[in-house]
mmCIF file with all atom_site columns, C-alpha atoms in Angstrom:
data_model
loop_
_atom_site.group_PDB
_atom_site.id
_atom_site.type_symbol
_atom_site.label_atom_id
_atom_site.label_alt_id
_atom_site.label_comp_id
_atom_site.label_asym_id
_atom_site.label_entity_id
_atom_site.label_seq_id
_atom_site.pdbx_PDB_ins_code
_atom_site.Cartn_x
_atom_site.Cartn_y
_atom_site.Cartn_z
_atom_site.occupancy
_atom_site.B_iso_or_equiv
_atom_site.pdbx_formal_charge
_atom_site.auth_seq_id
_atom_site.auth_comp_id
_atom_site.auth_asym_id
_atom_site.auth_atom_id
_atom_site.pdbx_PDB_model_num
ATOM 1   C CA . MET A 1 1   ? 93.333  89.302  96.225  1.00 37.00 ? 1   MET A CA 1
ATOM 2   C CA . PHE A 1 2   ? 92.987  92.893  95.029  1.00 35.00 ? 2   PHE A CA 1
ATOM 3   C CA . LYS A 1 3   ? 91.603  93.648  91.394  1.00 40.00 ? 3   LYS A CA 1
ATOM 4   C CA . THR A 1 4   ? 93.109  97.450  90.280  1.00 38.00 ? 4   THR A CA 1
ATOM 5   C CA . TYR A 1 5   ? 94.897  97.645  86.975  1.00 35.00 ? 5   TYR A CA 1
ATOM 6   C CA . LEU A 1 6   ? 95.337  100.771 84.681  1.00 33.00 ? 6   LEU A CA 1
ATOM 7   C CA . LEU A 1 7   ? 92.684  100.296 81.700  1.00 37.00 ? 7   LEU A CA 1
ATOM 8   C CA . PRO A 1 8   ? 94.073  101.290 78.753  1.00 33.00 ? 8   PRO A CA 1
ATOM 9   C CA . LEU A 1 9   ? 92.771  101.845 75.302  1.00 29.00 ? 9   LEU A CA 1
ATOM 10  C CA . LEU A 1 10  ? 89.067  102.075 76.530  1.00 32.00 ? 10  LEU A CA 1
ATOM 11  C CA . LEU A 1 11  ? 89.980  98.356  77.497  1.00 34.00 ? 11  LEU A CA 1
ATOM 12  C CA . LEU A 1 12  ? 88.231  98.201  80.687  1.00 38.00 ? 12  LEU A CA 1
ATOM 13  C CA . THR A 1 13  ? 89.203  94.864  83.103  1.00 35.00 ? 13  THR A CA 1
ATOM 14  C CA . LEU A 1 14  ? 87.706  94.537  86.111  1.00 35.00 ? 14  LEU A CA 1
ATOM 15  C CA . LEU A 1 15  ? 89.354  91.649  87.860  1.00 31.00 ? 15  LEU A CA 1
ATOM 16  C CA . GLY A 1 16  ? 88.132  89.369  91.396  1.00 33.00 ? 16  GLY A CA 1
ATOM 17  C CA . THR A 1 17  ? 88.767  86.931  93.393  1.00 34.00 ? 17  THR A CA 1
ATOM 18  C CA . SER A 1 18  ? 85.086  84.761  94.845  1.00 33.00 ? 18  SER A CA 1
ATOM 19  C CA . GLY A 1 19  ? 83.122  86.648  97.084  1.00 37.00 ? 19  GLY A CA 1
ATOM 20  C CA . ARG A 1 20  ? 84.447  89.951  95.298  1.00 38.00 ? 20  ARG A CA 1
ATOM 21  C CA . ALA A 1 21  ? 84.326  90.620  91.534  1.00 41.00 ? 21  ALA A CA 1
ATOM 22  C CA . GLN A 1 22  ? 83.779  88.692  89.088  1.00 38.00 ? 22  GLN A CA 1
ATOM 23  C CA . GLN A 1 23  ? 86.287  89.293  85.794  1.00 37.00 ? 23  GLN A CA 1
ATOM 24  C CA . VAL A 1 24  ? 84.077  90.623  82.906  1.00 39.00 ? 24  VAL A CA 1
ATOM 25  C CA . GLU A 1 25  ? 85.558  92.639  79.864  1.00 44.00 ? 25  GLU A CA 1
ATOM 26  C CA . GLN A 1 26  ? 83.772  95.930  78.792  1.00 46.00 ? 26  GLN A CA 1
ATOM 27  C CA . VAL A 1 27  ? 84.554  98.308  75.581  1.00 51.00 ? 27  VAL A CA 1
ATOM 28  C CA . PHE A 1 28  ? 82.987  101.522 75.772  1.00 52.00 ? 28  PHE A CA 1
ATOM 29  C CA . GLY A 1 29  ? 83.094  104.558 73.957  1.00 49.00 ? 29  GLY A CA 1
ATOM 30  C CA . PRO A 1 30  ? 82.678  107.194 72.651  1.00 46.00 ? 30  PRO A CA 1
ATOM 31  C CA . ASP A 1 31  ? 86.672  108.806 72.623  1.00 49.00 ? 31  ASP A CA 1
ATOM 32  C CA . TYR A 1 32  ? 85.854  111.225 75.622  1.00 49.00 ? 32  TYR A CA 1
ATOM 33  C CA . TYR A 1 33  ? 85.582  107.508 78.020  1.00 56.00 ? 33  TYR A CA 1
ATOM 34  C CA . ASP A 1 34  ? 89.732  107.200 78.399  1.00 60.00 ? 34  ASP A CA 1
ATOM 35  C CA . ASN A 1 35  ? 92.349  106.979 80.981  1.00 72.00 ? 35  ASN A CA 1
ATOM 36  C CA . PHE A 1 36  ? 90.505  105.098 83.354  1.00 79.00 ? 36  PHE A CA 1
ATOM 37  C CA . VAL A 1 37  ? 92.350  103.690 86.676  1.00 84.00 ? 37  VAL A CA 1
ATOM 38  C CA . ASP A 1 38  ? 90.120  101.314 88.412  1.00 88.00 ? 38  ASP A CA 1
ATOM 39  C CA . ALA A 1 39  ? 86.187  99.454  88.462  1.00 91.00 ? 39  ALA A CA 1
ATOM 40  C CA . ASP A 1 40  ? 85.024  97.130  90.523  1.00 93.00 ? 40  ASP A CA 1
ATOM 41  C CA . LEU A 1 41  ? 81.903  95.236  89.219  1.00 93.00 ? 41  LEU A CA 1
ATOM 42  C CA . SER A 1 42  ? 79.428  93.122  91.728  1.00 94.00 ? 42  SER A CA 1
ATOM 43  C CA . PRO A 1 43  ? 77.543  89.688  90.672  1.00 93.00 ? 43  PRO A CA 1
ATOM 44  C CA . GLY A 1 44  ? 74.366  91.409  90.697  1.00 94.00 ? 44  GLY A CA 1
ATOM 45  C CA . GLY A 1 45  ? 74.858  93.147  88.078  1.00 94.00 ? 45  GLY A CA 1
ATOM 46  C CA . ASN A 1 46  ? 75.636  96.626  89.527  1.00 96.00 ? 46  ASN A CA 1
ATOM 47  C CA . GLY A 1 47  ? 79.178  98.706  89.286  1.00 95.00 ? 47  GLY A CA 1
ATOM 48  C CA . TRP A 1 48  ? 81.719  101.776 88.999  1.00 95.00 ? 48  TRP A CA 1
ATOM 49  C CA . ALA A 1 49  ? 84.720  102.749 86.819  1.00 91.00 ? 49  ALA A CA 1
ATOM 50  C CA . VAL A 1 50  ? 86.546  106.221 87.828  1.00 90.00 ? 50  VAL A CA 1
ATOM 51  C CA . GLY A 1 51  ? 89.017  107.856 85.661  1.00 84.00 ? 51  GLY A CA 1
ATOM 52  C CA . GLN A 1 52  ? 91.787  110.296 85.808  1.00 77.00 ? 52  GLN A CA 1
ATOM 53  C CA . CYS A 1 53  ? 90.589  114.082 85.709  1.00 77.00 ? 53  CYS A CA 1
ATOM 54  C CA . GLY A 1 54  ? 87.310  113.390 87.966  1.00 82.00 ? 54  GLY A CA 1
ATOM 55  C CA . THR A 1 55  ? 85.329  111.152 85.670  1.00 85.00 ? 55  THR A CA 1
ATOM 56  C CA . TYR A 1 56  ? 83.298  108.933 86.968  1.00 90.00 ? 56  TYR A CA 1
ATOM 57  C CA . LEU A 1 57  ? 80.489  105.830 85.185  1.00 90.00 ? 57  LEU A CA 1
ATOM 58  C CA . SER A 1 58  ? 77.846  103.986 86.808  1.00 92.00 ? 58  SER A CA 1
ATOM 59  C CA . THR A 1 59  ? 76.155  100.513 85.103  1.00 92.00 ? 59  THR A CA 1
ATOM 60  C CA . LYS A 1 60  ? 73.153  98.610  86.671  1.00 93.00 ? 60  LYS A CA 1
ATOM 61  C CA . ASP A 1 61  ? 72.866  96.175  84.140  1.00 90.00 ? 61  ASP A CA 1
ATOM 62  C CA . GLY A 1 62  ? 76.842  94.149  84.399  1.00 89.00 ? 62  GLY A CA 1
ATOM 63  C CA . GLY A 1 63  ? 78.730  96.594  82.318  1.00 85.00 ? 63  GLY A CA 1
ATOM 64  C CA . THR A 1 64  ? 76.488  96.455  78.951  1.00 85.00 ? 64  THR A CA 1
ATOM 65  C CA . THR A 1 65  ? 75.999  100.271 79.685  1.00 85.00 ? 65  THR A CA 1
ATOM 66  C CA . TRP A 1 66  ? 78.209  102.960 81.462  1.00 86.00 ? 66  TRP A CA 1
ATOM 67  C CA . THR A 1 67  ? 76.190  106.282 82.566  1.00 88.00 ? 67  THR A CA 1
ATOM 68  C CA . ASP A 1 68  ? 78.597  109.085 83.092  1.00 88.00 ? 68  ASP A CA 1
ATOM 69  C CA . VAL A 1 69  ? 77.600  110.414 86.682  1.00 90.00 ? 69  VAL A CA 1
ATOM 70  C CA . SER A 1 70  ? 80.710  112.802 86.732  1.00 89.00 ? 70  SER A CA 1
ATOM 71  C CA . ASP A 1 71  ? 78.569  116.139 87.729  1.00 88.00 ? 71  ASP A CA 1
ATOM 72  C CA . ARG A 1 72  ? 78.054  114.268 91.594  1.00 87.00 ? 72  ARG A CA 1
ATOM 73  C CA . PHE A 1 73  ? 81.332  114.967 92.357  1.00 87.00 ? 73  PHE A CA 1
ATOM 74  C CA . THR A 1 74  ? 83.839  117.567 93.066  1.00 84.00 ? 74  THR A CA 1
ATOM 75  C CA . THR A 1 75  ? 87.049  115.128 93.204  1.00 82.00 ? 75  THR A CA 1
ATOM 76  C CA . THR A 1 76  ? 89.107  112.458 91.679  1.00 84.00 ? 76  THR A CA 1
ATOM 77  C CA . ALA A 1 77  ? 89.296  109.197 92.690  1.00 87.00 ? 77  ALA A CA 1
ATOM 78  C CA . ARG A 1 78  ? 92.051  106.799 91.459  1.00 86.00 ? 78  ARG A CA 1
ATOM 79  C CA . TYR A 1 79  ? 90.245  103.626 93.300  1.00 90.00 ? 79  TYR A CA 1
ATOM 80  C CA . VAL A 1 80  ? 86.728  101.960 93.765  1.00 93.00 ? 80  VAL A CA 1
ATOM 81  C CA . THR A 1 81  ? 86.182  99.084  95.890  1.00 94.00 ? 81  THR A CA 1
ATOM 82  C CA . CYS A 1 82  ? 82.747  97.823  96.462  1.00 95.00 ? 82  CYS A CA 1
ATOM 83  C CA . VAL A 1 83  ? 81.790  95.396  99.840  1.00 93.00 ? 83  VAL A CA 1
ATOM 84  C CA . PRO A 1 84  ? 80.647  91.963  98.558  1.00 92.00 ? 84  PRO A CA 1
ATOM 85  C CA . GLY A 1 85  ? 77.406  91.092  99.081  1.00 92.00 ? 85  GLY A CA 1
ATOM 86  C CA . THR A 1 86  ? 75.819  94.163  98.579  1.00 94.00 ? 86  THR A CA 1
ATOM 87  C CA . ASN A 1 87  ? 75.936  94.410  95.235  1.00 96.00 ? 87  ASN A CA 1
ATOM 88  C CA . CYS A 1 88  ? 77.829  98.334  95.265  1.00 96.00 ? 88  CYS A CA 1
ATOM 89  C CA . GLN A 1 89  ? 75.421  99.324  97.223  1.00 96.00 ? 89  GLN A CA 1
ATOM 90  C CA . THR A 1 90  ? 78.163  100.289 100.186 1.00 96.00 ? 90  THR A CA 1
ATOM 91  C CA . VAL A 1 91  ? 81.305  101.262 97.595  1.00 95.00 ? 91  VAL A CA 1
ATOM 92  C CA . PHE A 1 92  ? 84.364  103.057 98.712  1.00 95.00 ? 92  PHE A CA 1
ATOM 93  C CA . MET A 1 93  ? 86.553  105.376 96.135  1.00 92.00 ? 93  MET A CA 1
ATOM 94  C CA . SER A 1 94  ? 89.706  107.100 97.085  1.00 87.00 ? 94  SER A CA 1
ATOM 95  C CA . ASN A 1 95  ? 92.668  108.872 95.877  1.00 77.00 ? 95  ASN A CA 1
ATOM 96  C CA . SER A 1 96  ? 95.759  110.515 97.609  1.00 67.00 ? 96  SER A CA 1
ATOM 97  C CA . ARG A 1 97  ? 93.378  111.568 101.304 1.00 75.00 ? 97  ARG A CA 1
ATOM 98  C CA . GLY A 1 98  ? 90.696  110.143 102.066 1.00 85.00 ? 98  GLY A CA 1
ATOM 99  C CA . ILE A 1 99  ? 87.053  107.288 102.053 1.00 91.00 ? 99  ILE A CA 1
ATOM 100 C CA . LEU A 1 100 ? 84.922  108.700 99.991  1.00 91.00 ? 100 LEU A CA 1
ATOM 101 C CA . ALA A 1 101 ? 81.669  106.453 100.636 1.00 94.00 ? 101 ALA A CA 1
ATOM 102 C CA . SER A 1 102 ? 78.238  105.359 100.289 1.00 96.00 ? 102 SER A CA 1
ATOM 103 C CA . PHE A 1 103 ? 76.318  103.053 101.424 1.00 96.00 ? 103 PHE A CA 1
ATOM 104 C CA . ASP A 1 104 ? 72.876  104.007 99.063  1.00 96.00 ? 104 ASP A CA 1
ATOM 105 C CA . GLY A 1 105 ? 74.226  102.738 96.089  1.00 95.00 ? 105 GLY A CA 1
ATOM 106 C CA . GLY A 1 106 ? 75.855  106.059 95.346  1.00 93.00 ? 106 GLY A CA 1
ATOM 107 C CA . VAL A 1 107 ? 72.598  108.275 95.693  1.00 93.00 ? 107 VAL A CA 1
ATOM 108 C CA . THR A 1 108 ? 74.537  110.308 99.042  1.00 93.00 ? 108 THR A CA 1
ATOM 109 C CA . TRP A 1 109 ? 78.060  110.234 99.354  1.00 92.00 ? 109 TRP A CA 1
ATOM 110 C CA . GLU A 1 110 ? 80.292  111.181 102.602 1.00 91.00 ? 110 GLU A CA 1
ATOM 111 C CA . ASP A 1 111 ? 84.173  111.069 103.306 1.00 90.00 ? 111 ASP A CA 1
ATOM 112 C CA . VAL A 1 112 ? 84.568  108.544 106.436 1.00 91.00 ? 112 VAL A CA 1
ATOM 113 C CA . ALA A 1 113 ? 87.983  108.892 106.827 1.00 87.00 ? 113 ALA A CA 1
ATOM 114 C CA . PRO A 1 114 ? 89.271  112.469 105.420 1.00 83.00 ? 114 PRO A CA 1
ATOM 115 C CA . ASP A 1 115 ? 92.905  112.056 107.168 1.00 83.00 ? 115 ASP A CA 1
ATOM 116 C CA . PHE A 1 116 ? 93.146  109.097 105.834 1.00 85.00 ? 116 PHE A CA 1
ATOM 117 C CA . TYR A 1 117 ? 94.893  106.710 102.579 1.00 83.00 ? 117 TYR A CA 1
ATOM 118 C CA . ALA A 1 118 ? 93.109  103.835 101.046 1.00 87.00 ? 118 ALA A CA 1
ATOM 119 C CA . GLY A 1 119 ? 93.536  102.190 97.759  1.00 87.00 ? 119 GLY A CA 1
ATOM 120 C CA . ARG A 1 120 ? 93.232  98.435  98.517  1.00 89.00 ? 120 ARG A CA 1
ATOM 121 C CA . TYR A 1 121 ? 90.807  96.799  100.652 1.00 92.00 ? 121 TYR A CA 1
ATOM 122 C CA . ASP A 1 122 ? 90.358  93.107  102.174 1.00 93.00 ? 122 ASP A CA 1
ATOM 123 C CA . PHE A 1 123 ? 86.790  91.094  103.167 1.00 92.00 ? 123 PHE A CA 1
ATOM 124 C CA . SER A 1 124 ? 88.670  87.598  104.349 1.00 89.00 ? 124 SER A CA 1
ATOM 125 C CA . VAL A 1 125 ? 87.825  88.292  108.676 1.00 89.00 ? 125 VAL A CA 1
ATOM 126 C CA . ASP A 1 126 ? 83.650  88.618  108.321 1.00 85.00 ? 126 ASP A CA 1
ATOM 127 C CA . GLY A 1 127 ? 82.654  92.410  110.026 1.00 89.00 ? 127 GLY A CA 1
ATOM 128 C CA . VAL A 1 128 ? 86.274  94.178  109.752 1.00 94.00 ? 128 VAL A CA 1
ATOM 129 C CA . ILE A 1 129 ? 87.523  95.224  106.335 1.00 95.00 ? 129 ILE A CA 1
ATOM 130 C CA . PHE A 1 130 ? 91.195  96.669  106.343 1.00 95.00 ? 130 PHE A CA 1
ATOM 131 C CA . GLY A 1 131 ? 92.469  99.440  103.950 1.00 93.00 ? 131 GLY A CA 1
ATOM 132 C CA . TRP A 1 132 ? 95.888  100.264 102.791 1.00 93.00 ? 132 TRP A CA 1
ATOM 133 C CA . GLY A 1 133 ? 97.966  102.726 99.509  1.00 85.00 ? 133 GLY A CA 1
ATOM 134 C CA . PRO A 1 134 ? 100.428 100.442 97.839  1.00 78.00 ? 134 PRO A CA 1
ATOM 135 C CA . GLN A 1 135 ? 103.833 101.766 99.157  1.00 81.00 ? 135 GLN A CA 1
ATOM 136 C CA . ARG A 1 136 ? 101.912 103.247 101.908 1.00 86.00 ? 136 ARG A CA 1
ATOM 137 C CA . ARG A 1 137 ? 102.818 103.239 105.466 1.00 91.00 ? 137 ARG A CA 1
ATOM 138 C CA . GLU A 1 138 ? 99.428  103.057 106.992 1.00 92.00 ? 138 GLU A CA 1
ATOM 139 C CA . VAL A 1 139 ? 97.031  100.192 107.451 1.00 94.00 ? 139 VAL A CA 1
ATOM 140 C CA . VAL A 1 140 ? 92.885  101.481 108.389 1.00 93.00 ? 140 VAL A CA 1
ATOM 141 C CA . LYS A 1 141 ? 91.047  99.156  109.962 1.00 94.00 ? 141 LYS A CA 1
ATOM 142 C CA . SER A 1 142 ? 86.877  98.944  110.021 1.00 95.00 ? 142 SER A CA 1
ATOM 143 C CA . THR A 1 143 ? 84.790  97.327  112.276 1.00 94.00 ? 143 THR A CA 1
ATOM 144 C CA . ASP A 1 144 ? 81.660  98.614  111.492 1.00 94.00 ? 144 ASP A CA 1
ATOM 145 C CA . GLY A 1 145 ? 81.232  98.088  107.968 1.00 93.00 ? 145 GLY A CA 1
ATOM 146 C CA . GLY A 1 146 ? 83.492  101.505 106.748 1.00 94.00 ? 146 GLY A CA 1
ATOM 147 C CA . ARG A 1 147 ? 81.627  104.224 108.650 1.00 94.00 ? 147 ARG A CA 1
ATOM 148 C CA . THR A 1 148 ? 84.385  104.788 110.951 1.00 93.00 ? 148 THR A CA 1
ATOM 149 C CA . TRP A 1 149 ? 87.956  103.930 110.370 1.00 93.00 ? 149 TRP A CA 1
ATOM 150 C CA . ALA A 1 150 ? 90.879  103.462 112.745 1.00 93.00 ? 150 ALA A CA 1
ATOM 151 C CA . ARG A 1 151 ? 94.661  104.053 111.696 1.00 92.00 ? 151 ARG A CA 1
ATOM 152 C CA . PHE A 1 152 ? 98.134  101.885 112.007 1.00 93.00 ? 152 PHE A CA 1
ATOM 153 C CA . GLU A 1 153 ? 101.272 102.705 111.416 1.00 93.00 ? 153 GLU A CA 1
ATOM 154 C CA . THR A 1 154 ? 103.261 100.350 110.133 1.00 94.00 ? 154 THR A CA 1
ATOM 155 C CA . ASN A 1 155 ? 107.114 101.775 111.769 1.00 90.00 ? 155 ASN A CA 1
ATOM 156 C CA . ASP A 1 156 ? 108.173 103.138 108.747 1.00 89.00 ? 156 ASP A CA 1
ATOM 157 C CA . ASN A 1 157 ? 107.708 100.377 107.084 1.00 93.00 ? 157 ASN A CA 1
ATOM 158 C CA . GLN A 1 158 ? 106.848 100.669 103.332 1.00 94.00 ? 158 GLN A CA 1
ATOM 159 C CA . ILE A 1 159 ? 103.431 98.248  102.278 1.00 95.00 ? 159 ILE A CA 1
ATOM 160 C CA . LYS A 1 160 ? 104.112 96.904  98.698  1.00 94.00 ? 160 LYS A CA 1
ATOM 161 C CA . THR A 1 161 ? 102.018 93.938  98.451  1.00 94.00 ? 161 THR A CA 1
ATOM 162 C CA . ASP A 1 162 ? 98.514  93.405  99.408  1.00 94.00 ? 162 ASP A CA 1
ATOM 163 C CA . LEU A 1 163 ? 98.185  92.364  103.034 1.00 95.00 ? 163 LEU A CA 1
ATOM 164 C CA . LEU A 1 164 ? 97.781  88.632  103.863 1.00 96.00 ? 164 LEU A CA 1
ATOM 165 C CA . VAL A 1 165 ? 95.301  88.565  106.489 1.00 95.00 ? 165 VAL A CA 1
ATOM 166 C CA . VAL A 1 166 ? 94.786  85.642  109.838 1.00 94.00 ? 166 VAL A CA 1
ATOM 167 C CA . SER A 1 167 ? 92.290  87.564  112.071 1.00 94.00 ? 167 SER A CA 1
ATOM 168 C CA . GLU A 1 168 ? 91.660  91.079  112.715 1.00 94.00 ? 168 GLU A CA 1
ATOM 169 C CA . ASP A 1 169 ? 94.632  91.060  115.322 1.00 95.00 ? 169 ASP A CA 1
ATOM 170 C CA . GLU A 1 170 ? 97.436  89.460  113.152 1.00 96.00 ? 170 GLU A CA 1
ATOM 171 C CA . TYR A 1 171 ? 98.106  90.333  109.774 1.00 96.00 ? 171 TYR A CA 1
ATOM 172 C CA . GLY A 1 172 ? 101.506 91.171  107.813 1.00 96.00 ? 172 GLY A CA 1
ATOM 173 C CA . PHE A 1 173 ? 102.691 92.355  104.038 1.00 97.00 ? 173 PHE A CA 1
ATOM 174 C CA . PHE A 1 174 ? 105.816 92.714  101.925 1.00 96.00 ? 174 PHE A CA 1
ATOM 175 C CA . ASN A 1 175 ? 108.243 95.456  101.982 1.00 95.00 ? 175 ASN A CA 1
ATOM 176 C CA . ASP A 1 176 ? 110.763 94.362  99.268  1.00 93.00 ? 176 ASP A CA 1
ATOM 177 C CA . MET A 1 177 ? 111.552 91.037  100.461 1.00 95.00 ? 177 MET A CA 1
ATOM 178 C CA . ASP A 1 178 ? 111.037 91.525  104.011 1.00 97.00 ? 178 ASP A CA 1
ATOM 179 C CA . TYR A 1 179 ? 107.793 90.076  105.305 1.00 97.00 ? 179 TYR A CA 1
ATOM 180 C CA . TYR A 1 180 ? 106.221 92.098  108.666 1.00 97.00 ? 180 TYR A CA 1
ATOM 181 C CA . ARG A 1 181 ? 103.388 91.019  110.749 1.00 96.00 ? 181 ARG A CA 1
ATOM 182 C CA . THR A 1 182 ? 101.422 92.054  114.002 1.00 97.00 ? 182 THR A CA 1
ATOM 183 C CA . THR A 1 183 ? 99.848  89.891  115.892 1.00 96.00 ? 183 THR A CA 1
ATOM 184 C CA . ASP A 1 184 ? 97.840  92.643  118.460 1.00 96.00 ? 184 ASP A CA 1
ATOM 185 C CA . GLY A 1 185 ? 96.161  94.491  115.648 1.00 94.00 ? 185 GLY A CA 1
ATOM 186 C CA . GLY A 1 186 ? 98.438  96.951  114.547 1.00 94.00 ? 186 GLY A CA 1
ATOM 187 C CA . ALA A 1 187 ? 100.065 98.198  117.197 1.00 94.00 ? 187 ALA A CA 1
ATOM 188 C CA . THR A 1 188 ? 103.326 97.132  116.369 1.00 95.00 ? 188 THR A CA 1
ATOM 189 C CA . PHE A 1 189 ? 105.212 96.223  113.184 1.00 96.00 ? 189 PHE A CA 1
ATOM 190 C CA . THR A 1 190 ? 107.764 93.011  113.431 1.00 96.00 ? 190 THR A CA 1
ATOM 191 C CA . GLN A 1 191 ? 110.135 91.227  110.701 1.00 97.00 ? 191 GLN A CA 1
ATOM 192 C CA . VAL A 1 192 ? 109.399 87.668  110.925 1.00 97.00 ? 192 VAL A CA 1
ATOM 193 C CA . SER A 1 193 ? 110.679 86.398  107.461 1.00 97.00 ? 193 SER A CA 1
ATOM 194 C CA . SER A 1 194 ? 111.941 86.937  104.156 1.00 96.00 ? 194 SER A CA 1
ATOM 195 C CA . ILE A 1 195 ? 113.148 85.606  100.781 1.00 95.00 ? 195 ILE A CA 1
ATOM 196 C CA . ASP A 1 196 ? 115.324 85.795  98.296  1.00 92.00 ? 196 ASP A CA 1
ATOM 197 C CA . GLN A 1 197 ? 113.019 88.331  95.743  1.00 93.00 ? 197 GLN A CA 1
ATOM 198 C CA . PHE A 1 198 ? 110.831 90.930  95.390  1.00 93.00 ? 198 PHE A CA 1
ATOM 199 C CA . PRO A 1 199 ? 107.331 88.946  95.846  1.00 94.00 ? 199 PRO A CA 1
ATOM 200 C CA . SER A 1 200 ? 104.692 90.418  92.775  1.00 89.00 ? 200 SER A CA 1
ATOM 201 C CA . LEU A 1 201 ? 101.654 89.024  93.933  1.00 90.00 ? 201 LEU A CA 1
ATOM 202 C CA . VAL A 1 202 ? 100.869 87.863  97.664  1.00 94.00 ? 202 VAL A CA 1
ATOM 203 C CA . THR A 1 203 ? 96.996  85.984  98.485  1.00 93.00 ? 203 THR A CA 1
ATOM 204 C CA . VAL A 1 204 ? 95.938  83.620  101.087 1.00 93.00 ? 204 VAL A CA 1
ATOM 205 C CA . ALA A 1 205 ? 95.015  79.957  100.259 1.00 92.00 ? 205 ALA A CA 1
ATOM 206 C CA . ASN A 1 206 ? 91.756  78.128  100.381 1.00 89.00 ? 206 ASN A CA 1
ATOM 207 C CA . ASN A 1 207 ? 93.840  75.920  103.533 1.00 92.00 ? 207 ASN A CA 1
ATOM 208 C CA . GLY A 1 208 ? 95.139  79.259  105.664 1.00 92.00 ? 208 GLY A CA 1
ATOM 209 C CA . ASP A 1 209 ? 98.504  79.100  103.721 1.00 95.00 ? 209 ASP A CA 1
ATOM 210 C CA . PHE A 1 210 ? 100.332 81.737  102.255 1.00 95.00 ? 210 PHE A CA 1
ATOM 211 C CA . LEU A 1 211 ? 101.369 82.122  98.565  1.00 95.00 ? 211 LEU A CA 1
ATOM 212 C CA . ALA A 1 212 ? 103.605 84.481  97.429  1.00 95.00 ? 212 ALA A CA 1
ATOM 213 C CA . VAL A 1 213 ? 105.281 84.751  93.519  1.00 94.00 ? 213 VAL A CA 1
ATOM 214 C CA . ASP A 1 214 ? 108.357 86.835  93.378  1.00 91.00 ? 214 ASP A CA 1
ATOM 215 C CA . ARG A 1 215 ? 109.217 88.661  90.131  1.00 85.00 ? 215 ARG A CA 1
ATOM 216 C CA . ASN A 1 216 ? 112.109 85.802  88.786  1.00 82.00 ? 216 ASN A CA 1
ATOM 217 C CA . THR A 1 217 ? 108.167 83.859  88.940  1.00 82.00 ? 217 THR A CA 1
ATOM 218 C CA . LYS A 1 218 ? 108.928 81.409  91.580  1.00 92.00 ? 218 LYS A CA 1
ATOM 219 C CA . MET A 1 219 ? 105.948 80.404  93.738  1.00 94.00 ? 219 MET A CA 1
ATOM 220 C CA . TRP A 1 220 ? 106.578 80.988  97.703  1.00 95.00 ? 220 TRP A CA 1
ATOM 221 C CA . ARG A 1 221 ? 104.144 78.754  100.472 1.00 96.00 ? 221 ARG A CA 1
ATOM 222 C CA . SER A 1 222 ? 104.028 79.909  104.139 1.00 96.00 ? 222 SER A CA 1
ATOM 223 C CA . THR A 1 223 ? 102.527 77.374  106.390 1.00 97.00 ? 223 THR A CA 1
ATOM 224 C CA . ASP A 1 224 ? 103.311 78.780  109.503 1.00 96.00 ? 224 ASP A CA 1
ATOM 225 C CA . LYS A 1 225 ? 101.579 82.191  109.053 1.00 95.00 ? 225 LYS A CA 1
ATOM 226 C CA . GLY A 1 226 ? 104.336 84.175  106.974 1.00 96.00 ? 226 GLY A CA 1
ATOM 227 C CA . LEU A 1 227 ? 106.893 83.513  109.698 1.00 96.00 ? 227 LEU A CA 1
ATOM 228 C CA . THR A 1 228 ? 109.325 80.587  107.266 1.00 96.00 ? 228 THR A CA 1
ATOM 229 C CA . TRP A 1 229 ? 108.720 80.113  103.847 1.00 96.00 ? 229 TRP A CA 1
#
């Protein structure tokens, strides 16, 4: 359910699902603005884009115009995520280590988790934010809107898909073809099932079923929270 893609040839594509970012396309220049790697745009019009070499842009009109605000930062971000329902007043940025957060629309920033890594986020549980880095071995979780975070190791299993979240205590992920889950909030992760191809997309359907698409374009469904597919 997350929305990060490489942004080539000055084409900025913002992808999202209901309750998150809208899908829009915006072409902007001059040639200086290239190699952008992630962006998020709120339905209220505010948004952010981040690029290589410490480039940052912000918009307040839904992406029609962008302002270069790179001089506000001394870091390089690869991921940017606005918290749904805040019109990007609450926004997270991260790179190799640490989560940089603003709770006032980008006026001020603070490093809320200097030792944690999170590139993707999940807001499917009210009041709880999950974060994780693709191909990493830890999940981070916040219950106070992103101001403080707790980290949970995945028993040395790499997270290679988005999280499939049932509740604050029960969620899982695919490592290659094997599905791992926790039922104790992240204290332990156990392999509970497998499919016969690597999944390239996973999501939770409106009725609570898990859906996965593998690299041979098969659609997989689990009606028991990942125990069988």
